[in-house]
Short mmCIF file of C-alpha atoms and ligand atoms in Angstrom, two decimals:
data_model
loop_
_atom_site.label_atom_id
_atom_site.label_comp_id
_atom_site.label_asym_id
_atom_site.label_seq_id
_atom_site.Cartn_x
_atom_site.Cartn_y
_atom_site.Cartn_z
CA UNK K 1 0.39 0.17 0.21
CA UNK K 2 1.78 2.85 -1.40
CA UNK K 3 1.41 6.62 1.25
CA UNK K 4 2.99 9.38 0.92
CA UNK K 5 5.24 9.90 4.31
CA UNK K 6 4.95 6.22 5.24
CA UNK K 7 7.00 2.93 3.95
CA UNK K 8 5.15 0.08 5.04
CA UNK K 9 6.93 -3.02 4.00
CA UNK K 10 6.76 -7.07 5.24
CA UNK K 11 10.35 -8.50 5.67
CA UNK K 12 8.71 -11.37 8.00
CA UNK K 13 5.50 -13.09 6.37
CA UNK K 14 1.78 -11.50 8.19
CA UNK K 15 4.25 -8.81 10.15
CA UNK K 16 3.76 -5.41 9.04
CA UNK K 17 7.20 -3.14 9.57
CA UNK K 18 5.27 0.93 9.36
CA UNK K 19 7.55 3.47 8.88
CA UNK K 20 6.90 7.12 9.44
CA UNK K 21 9.14 8.59 6.75
CA UNK K 22 8.75 12.46 7.36
CA UNK K 23 12.43 12.99 8.09
CA UNK K 24 13.19 16.73 7.48
CA UNK K 25 10.53 17.46 9.82
CA UNK K 26 11.67 14.78 12.32
CA UNK K 27 9.66 12.27 10.79
CA UNK K 28 6.52 15.18 12.87
CA UNK K 29 2.59 14.20 12.64
CA UNK K 30 0.81 16.62 10.02
CA UNK K 31 -2.40 16.47 9.12
CA UNK K 32 -1.54 14.54 6.07
CA UNK K 33 0.76 11.89 7.98
CA UNK K 34 -2.45 10.90 10.22
CA UNK K 35 -4.77 10.99 7.21
CA UNK K 36 -2.34 7.90 5.75
CA UNK K 37 -1.98 6.63 9.19
CA UNK K 38 -5.72 5.85 9.82
CA UNK K 39 -5.67 4.76 6.27
CA UNK K 40 -3.04 2.60 7.66
CA UNK K 41 -4.56 1.44 10.73
CA UNK K 42 -7.98 0.43 8.60
CA UNK K 43 -5.97 -1.35 6.83
CA UNK K 44 -4.27 -3.58 9.50
CA UNK K 45 -7.56 -4.42 10.76
CA UNK K 46 -8.92 -5.49 7.18
CA UNK K 47 -5.90 -7.74 5.54
CA UNK K 48 -5.53 -11.03 6.87
CA UNK K 49 -2.30 -11.48 5.51
CA UNK K 50 -1.49 -8.85 8.87
CA UNK K 51 -1.43 -10.55 11.55
CA UNK K 52 1.51 -8.53 14.06
CA UNK K 53 2.19 -4.80 13.03
CA UNK K 54 5.81 -2.65 14.20
CA UNK K 55 5.67 0.86 13.67
CA UNK K 56 8.41 3.11 13.46
CA UNK K 57 10.53 5.99 12.41
CA UNK K 58 12.80 6.74 9.56
CA UNK K 59 16.42 6.79 9.88
CA UNK K 60 18.40 7.12 13.61
CA UNK K 61 17.58 10.28 14.70
CA UNK K 62 13.91 10.79 15.36
CA UNK K 63 10.48 8.11 15.43
CA UNK K 64 8.15 10.74 15.74
CA UNK K 65 9.20 14.13 16.91
CA UNK K 66 5.88 15.38 17.52
CA UNK K 67 2.43 16.39 15.99
CA UNK K 68 4.01 19.65 13.22
CA UNK K 69 4.36 22.57 14.84
CA UNK K 70 3.99 24.75 11.99
CA UNK K 71 0.86 23.70 11.43
CA UNK K 72 0.04 23.34 15.41
CA UNK K 73 0.74 27.45 15.35
CA UNK K 74 -2.09 28.74 12.87
CA UNK K 75 -4.98 26.77 14.75
CA UNK K 76 -8.17 28.33 16.49
CA UNK K 77 -9.55 26.66 18.72
CA UNK K 78 -12.31 25.50 17.04
CA UNK K 79 -10.35 23.43 15.13
CA UNK K 80 -7.01 22.18 17.44
CA UNK K 81 -10.52 20.66 19.55
CA UNK K 82 -11.29 18.79 16.05
CA UNK K 83 -8.19 17.66 15.60
CA UNK K 84 -7.58 16.46 19.09
CA UNK K 85 -10.57 14.42 18.88
CA UNK K 86 -10.00 12.63 15.54
CA UNK K 87 -6.95 11.97 16.97
CA UNK K 88 -7.73 10.30 19.95
CA UNK K 89 -10.12 8.91 17.95
CA UNK K 90 -7.09 7.55 16.03
CA UNK K 91 -4.67 6.86 18.66
CA UNK K 92 -7.43 4.87 20.07
CA UNK K 93 -8.30 2.69 17.08
CA UNK K 94 -4.36 1.44 17.32
CA UNK K 95 -4.48 0.66 21.57
CA UNK K 96 -7.40 -1.27 20.05
CA UNK K 97 -6.47 -3.52 17.65
CA UNK K 98 -6.71 -6.85 17.82
CA UNK K 99 -3.17 -7.46 16.27
CA UNK K 100 -0.53 -6.75 17.97
CA UNK K 101 1.47 -3.11 17.32
CA UNK K 102 5.19 -2.50 18.83
CA UNK K 103 6.80 1.07 18.52
CA UNK K 104 10.04 0.71 17.57
CA UNK K 105 11.40 3.94 19.01
CA UNK K 106 15.22 4.45 16.94
CA UNK K 107 15.68 8.09 18.20
CA UNK K 108 13.07 11.04 19.53
CA UNK K 109 9.92 10.25 20.64
CA UNK K 110 8.65 13.89 21.86
CA UNK K 111 4.94 15.06 22.61
CA UNK K 112 2.74 13.55 19.94
CA UNK K 113 5.40 10.89 19.20
CA UNK K 114 5.50 10.13 22.61
CA UNK K 115 2.00 9.51 22.74
CA UNK K 116 2.06 7.03 19.45
CA UNK K 117 4.42 4.98 20.95
CA UNK K 118 2.08 4.51 24.29
CA UNK K 119 -0.88 3.77 22.31
CA UNK K 120 1.15 0.72 20.97
CA UNK K 121 0.87 -2.09 22.95
CA UNK K 122 4.92 -2.59 24.13
CA UNK K 123 7.91 -0.49 22.80
CA UNK K 124 11.13 -1.26 22.45
CA UNK K 125 14.16 1.76 22.28
CA UNK K 126 17.47 1.83 20.85
CA UNK K 127 19.97 3.23 23.20
CA UNK K 128 19.84 6.86 21.27
CA UNK K 129 16.32 7.39 22.26
CA UNK K 130 14.65 9.36 23.62
CA UNK K 131 11.35 10.63 25.74
CA UNK K 132 9.60 13.39 26.35
CA UNK K 133 5.79 15.80 26.77
CA UNK K 134 7.61 18.76 26.05
CA UNK K 135 4.51 20.44 25.42
CA UNK K 136 4.13 23.11 28.28
CA UNK K 137 7.67 24.09 26.26
CA UNK K 138 4.79 25.55 23.62
CA UNK K 139 2.38 27.04 25.89
CA UNK K 140 -0.06 23.58 25.36
CA UNK K 141 -0.34 20.36 27.09
CA UNK K 142 -0.40 16.84 25.71
CA UNK K 143 -2.85 16.41 23.25
CA UNK K 144 -3.19 13.22 21.88
CA UNK K 145 -4.19 11.09 25.32
CA UNK K 146 -1.22 11.92 26.81
CA UNK K 147 -2.53 13.09 29.60
CA UNK K 148 -3.73 9.53 30.38
CA UNK K 149 -1.45 7.11 28.99
CA UNK K 150 1.60 8.14 30.60
CA UNK K 151 -0.52 8.03 33.82
CA UNK K 152 -1.24 4.79 32.99
CA UNK K 153 1.89 3.44 32.34
CA UNK K 154 4.16 5.34 34.35
CA UNK K 155 2.15 6.42 37.45
CA UNK K 156 0.38 9.80 38.74
CA UNK K 157 4.21 11.07 39.75
CA UNK K 158 5.90 10.71 37.19
CA UNK K 159 3.51 11.26 35.18
CA UNK K 160 3.16 14.95 36.32
CA UNK K 161 7.20 15.41 37.00
CA UNK K 162 7.29 15.04 32.90
CA UNK K 163 4.09 16.56 31.66
CA UNK K 164 4.85 19.54 33.66
CA UNK K 165 8.90 19.68 33.19
CA UNK K 166 8.86 19.03 29.53
CA UNK K 167 11.96 17.14 30.34
CA UNK K 168 13.27 14.81 28.26
CA UNK K 169 14.55 10.85 29.21
CA UNK K 170 16.48 8.86 27.87
CA UNK K 171 15.28 5.05 26.84
CA UNK K 172 17.15 3.68 30.32
CA UNK K 173 15.21 5.81 31.79
CA UNK K 174 12.36 5.28 30.54
CA UNK K 175 12.23 1.82 30.85
CA UNK K 176 13.72 2.04 34.44
CA UNK K 177 10.03 4.26 35.18
CA UNK K 178 8.29 1.28 32.62
CA UNK K 179 7.47 3.40 29.85
CA UNK K 180 9.61 0.84 27.11
CA UNK K 181 9.89 -2.61 27.90
CA UNK K 182 12.55 -2.97 26.49
CA UNK K 183 16.54 -1.15 25.53
CA UNK K 184 18.59 -2.68 22.81
CA UNK K 185 21.46 -0.90 21.26
CA UNK K 186 20.90 -0.93 17.86
CA UNK K 187 18.64 -0.33 15.49
CA UNK K 188 19.52 -3.34 13.80
CA UNK K 189 18.49 -5.17 17.23
CA UNK K 190 15.65 -3.63 17.82
CA UNK K 191 13.76 -4.44 14.73
CA UNK K 192 15.54 -8.18 15.40
CA UNK K 193 13.55 -8.30 19.13
CA UNK K 194 10.38 -7.20 17.45
CA UNK K 195 10.11 -9.53 14.94
CA UNK K 196 10.46 -12.43 16.96
CA UNK K 197 8.83 -11.29 19.91
CA UNK K 198 5.85 -10.80 17.28
CA UNK K 199 6.29 -14.73 16.15
CA UNK K 200 6.26 -15.73 19.51
CA UNK K 201 2.54 -13.70 20.22
CA UNK K 202 1.72 -14.55 16.49
CA UNK K 203 2.36 -18.74 17.82
CA UNK K 204 -0.83 -18.31 20.24
CA UNK K 205 -4.02 -18.79 19.50
CA UNK K 206 -4.94 -15.84 17.75
CA UNK K 207 -8.30 -14.92 18.53
CA UNK K 208 -6.63 -15.60 22.47
CA UNK K 209 -4.44 -12.36 21.63
CA UNK K 210 -7.53 -9.70 20.29
CA UNK K 211 -9.60 -11.36 23.83
CA UNK K 212 -6.76 -10.08 26.04
CA UNK K 213 -5.90 -7.19 24.80
CA UNK K 214 -9.57 -6.06 24.47
CA UNK K 215 -9.45 -7.42 28.28
CA UNK K 216 -6.37 -5.01 29.60
CA UNK K 217 -8.62 -1.97 27.32
CA UNK K 218 -10.94 -2.36 29.17
CA UNK K 219 -10.28 -2.18 32.27
CA UNK K 220 -8.96 1.52 31.89
CA UNK K 221 -12.64 2.89 29.99
CA UNK K 222 -13.53 4.99 33.17
CA UNK K 223 -10.89 7.34 31.61
CA UNK K 224 -13.10 8.39 29.20
CA UNK K 225 -13.53 11.79 30.39
CA UNK K 226 -9.82 12.59 31.22
CA UNK K 227 -9.59 12.46 27.03
CA UNK K 228 -12.33 14.86 26.83
CA UNK K 229 -10.75 17.00 29.76
CA UNK K 230 -7.52 16.67 27.82
CA UNK K 231 -10.03 17.60 24.40
CA UNK K 232 -11.58 20.93 26.33
CA UNK K 233 -7.80 22.21 27.86
CA UNK K 234 -5.94 21.32 24.61
CA UNK K 235 -8.50 23.52 22.50
CA UNK K 236 -9.10 26.69 24.92
CA UNK K 237 -4.90 26.66 25.19
CA UNK K 238 -4.68 27.48 21.60
CA UNK K 239 -6.56 31.21 22.24
CA UNK K 240 -4.06 32.59 24.67
CA UNK K 241 -1.26 34.42 23.77
CA UNK K 242 1.40 31.99 25.52
CA UNK K 243 0.16 29.22 22.53
CA UNK K 244 0.87 32.03 20.24
CA UNK K 245 4.14 33.18 22.01
CA UNK K 246 5.38 29.20 22.37
CA UNK K 247 5.22 28.04 19.03
CA UNK K 248 6.56 31.60 17.51
CA UNK K 249 9.43 30.83 19.56
CA UNK K 250 10.46 27.13 18.35
CA UNK K 251 10.10 28.18 14.94
CA UNK K 252 11.85 31.01 15.22
CA UNK K 253 14.39 28.84 17.05
CA UNK K 254 14.02 31.30 20.72
CA UNK K 255 13.27 30.28 23.90
CA UNK K 256 9.64 31.98 24.75
CA UNK K 257 9.21 34.59 26.91
CA UNK K 258 5.73 33.39 28.81
CA UNK K 259 3.10 35.49 30.08
CA UNK K 260 0.65 34.09 32.07
CA UNK K 261 -2.11 35.34 29.03
N1 LIG N 301 7.33 19.69 14.14
C1 LIG N 301 7.34 20.19 12.88
N2 LIG N 301 9.13 20.78 12.78
C2 LIG N 301 9.96 20.24 13.63
C3 LIG N 301 9.31 19.08 14.43
C4 LIG N 301 7.81 19.17 15.12
N3 LIG N 301 7.65 18.92 16.38
N4 LIG N 301 10.34 19.07 15.01
C5 LIG N 301 11.10 18.90 14.30
N5 LIG N 301 10.78 20.12 13.49
C6 LIG N 301 12.10 20.29 11.89
C7 LIG N 301 12.69 21.63 12.46
O1 LIG N 301 11.72 23.11 12.58
C8 LIG N 301 13.54 21.75 11.31
O2 LIG N 301 13.43 21.92 11.00
P1 LIG N 301 13.93 22.99 10.07
O3 LIG N 301 15.66 21.95 8.99
O4 LIG N 301 13.56 23.37 8.70
O5 LIG N 301 14.38 24.47 10.55
C9 LIG N 301 13.79 19.46 11.54
O6 LIG N 301 13.03 19.31 12.11
C10 LIG N 301 15.18 19.32 12.00
O7 LIG N 301 15.30 20.12 13.96
P2 LIG N 301 16.28 20.18 14.64
O8 LIG N 301 17.17 21.62 13.99
O9 LIG N 301 15.16 21.10 15.58
O10 LIG N 301 17.02 19.60 15.60
P3 LIG N 301 18.04 19.39 16.51
O11 LIG N 301 18.47 17.78 16.42
O12 LIG N 301 18.17 20.33 17.07
O13 LIG N 301 16.32 18.88 17.75
C11 LIG N 301 14.75 18.09 18.54
C12 LIG N 301 15.83 17.82 17.90
C13 LIG N 301 14.85 18.37 20.17
C14 LIG N 301 14.40 16.48 18.46
C15 LIG N 301 14.11 19.54 18.49
O14 LIG N 301 13.92 19.38 17.22
C16 LIG N 301 12.68 19.76 18.94
O15 LIG N 301 12.95 20.04 20.01
N6 LIG N 301 11.75 19.35 18.25
C17 LIG N 301 10.15 19.65 18.50
C18 LIG N 301 9.53 19.05 20.18
C19 LIG N 301 8.20 19.44 21.06
O16 LIG N 301 8.62 20.49 21.22
N7 LIG N 301 7.37 18.07 20.21
C20 LIG N 301 5.91 18.09 20.10
C21 LIG N 301 5.54 18.47 19.52
S1 LIG N 301 4.13 19.29 20.18
C22 LIG N 301 3.09 18.40 20.08
O17 LIG N 301 2.75 16.97 19.99
C23 LIG N 301 1.40 18.17 20.97
C24 LIG N 301 0.21 17.14 20.16
C25 LIG N 301 -0.55 17.48 20.71
C26 LIG N 301 -1.78 18.21 19.15
C27 LIG N 301 -2.68 18.58 18.86
C28 LIG N 301 -3.24 18.80 18.18
C29 LIG N 301 -4.82 20.12 18.22
#
């Protein structure tokens, strides 16, 4: 399935590797890329050839460096709310996919990129990978489910620390707090481990695999209100001067001066 901003291929039968490929923007998720990912995930649900998925980013530098900040910087509140809600649905489809999806994190997984990795069922990272939710630096908050999924994965205290400071952490730290399952030395090791884990899972009963995913996710359905709070708060912040300042400062490659307005 050829698609702009993606490469998809089978290295091993039934295991589809999906590579987000926008290297000039460190694989940031613009609208077109999110639309492409939606089509790929729909195809994954329908295609019997695909039984497991590895999701990764192009190159050695970035998995996904977040939402596309240039695109984000000009959104009004209504557009932001619509985009957040649409992407919540897409990431929920990834999370609820009955076929196992492993994020192979080969570099920066920041903002929406960290959120995308967290929507996958498991995460394997290379040593050079970096994780973070730096949205506060832009005057906004995580908007693609991060306030909920990061808290579920690492607990409230550590999640708040990461989201309030916007600090990046190494793959080793991410493993210590439970954000990633495994850390390996090289890109090749990462793909080998992801493939061998999926191969083991695919040798089990596919109906049982699907029901494990469904049962685990059902335990988190009470957090639906958290997702809508995230969407409303994200949209409200796009009306502030701090949002304009934060995103403009990134584009102009300077430090932001926030005024709390
Ligand atoms: N969006 C757009 N372009 C980006 C992004 C991004 N997220 N990240 C990097 N790029 C671009 C840079 O602008 C640069 O382009 P150019 O060469 O044209 O100037 C190119 O990629 C290379 O980046 P750098 O030169 O900055 O590379 P460095 O090695 O110096 O730094 C970093 C790498 C640290 C990863 C740095 O690029 C960075 O801080 N990127 C932004 C990370 C970030 O803040 N991510 C969070 C974004 S907000 C978000 O994800 C919110 C999710 C919810 C959205 C809801 C929408 C409604």
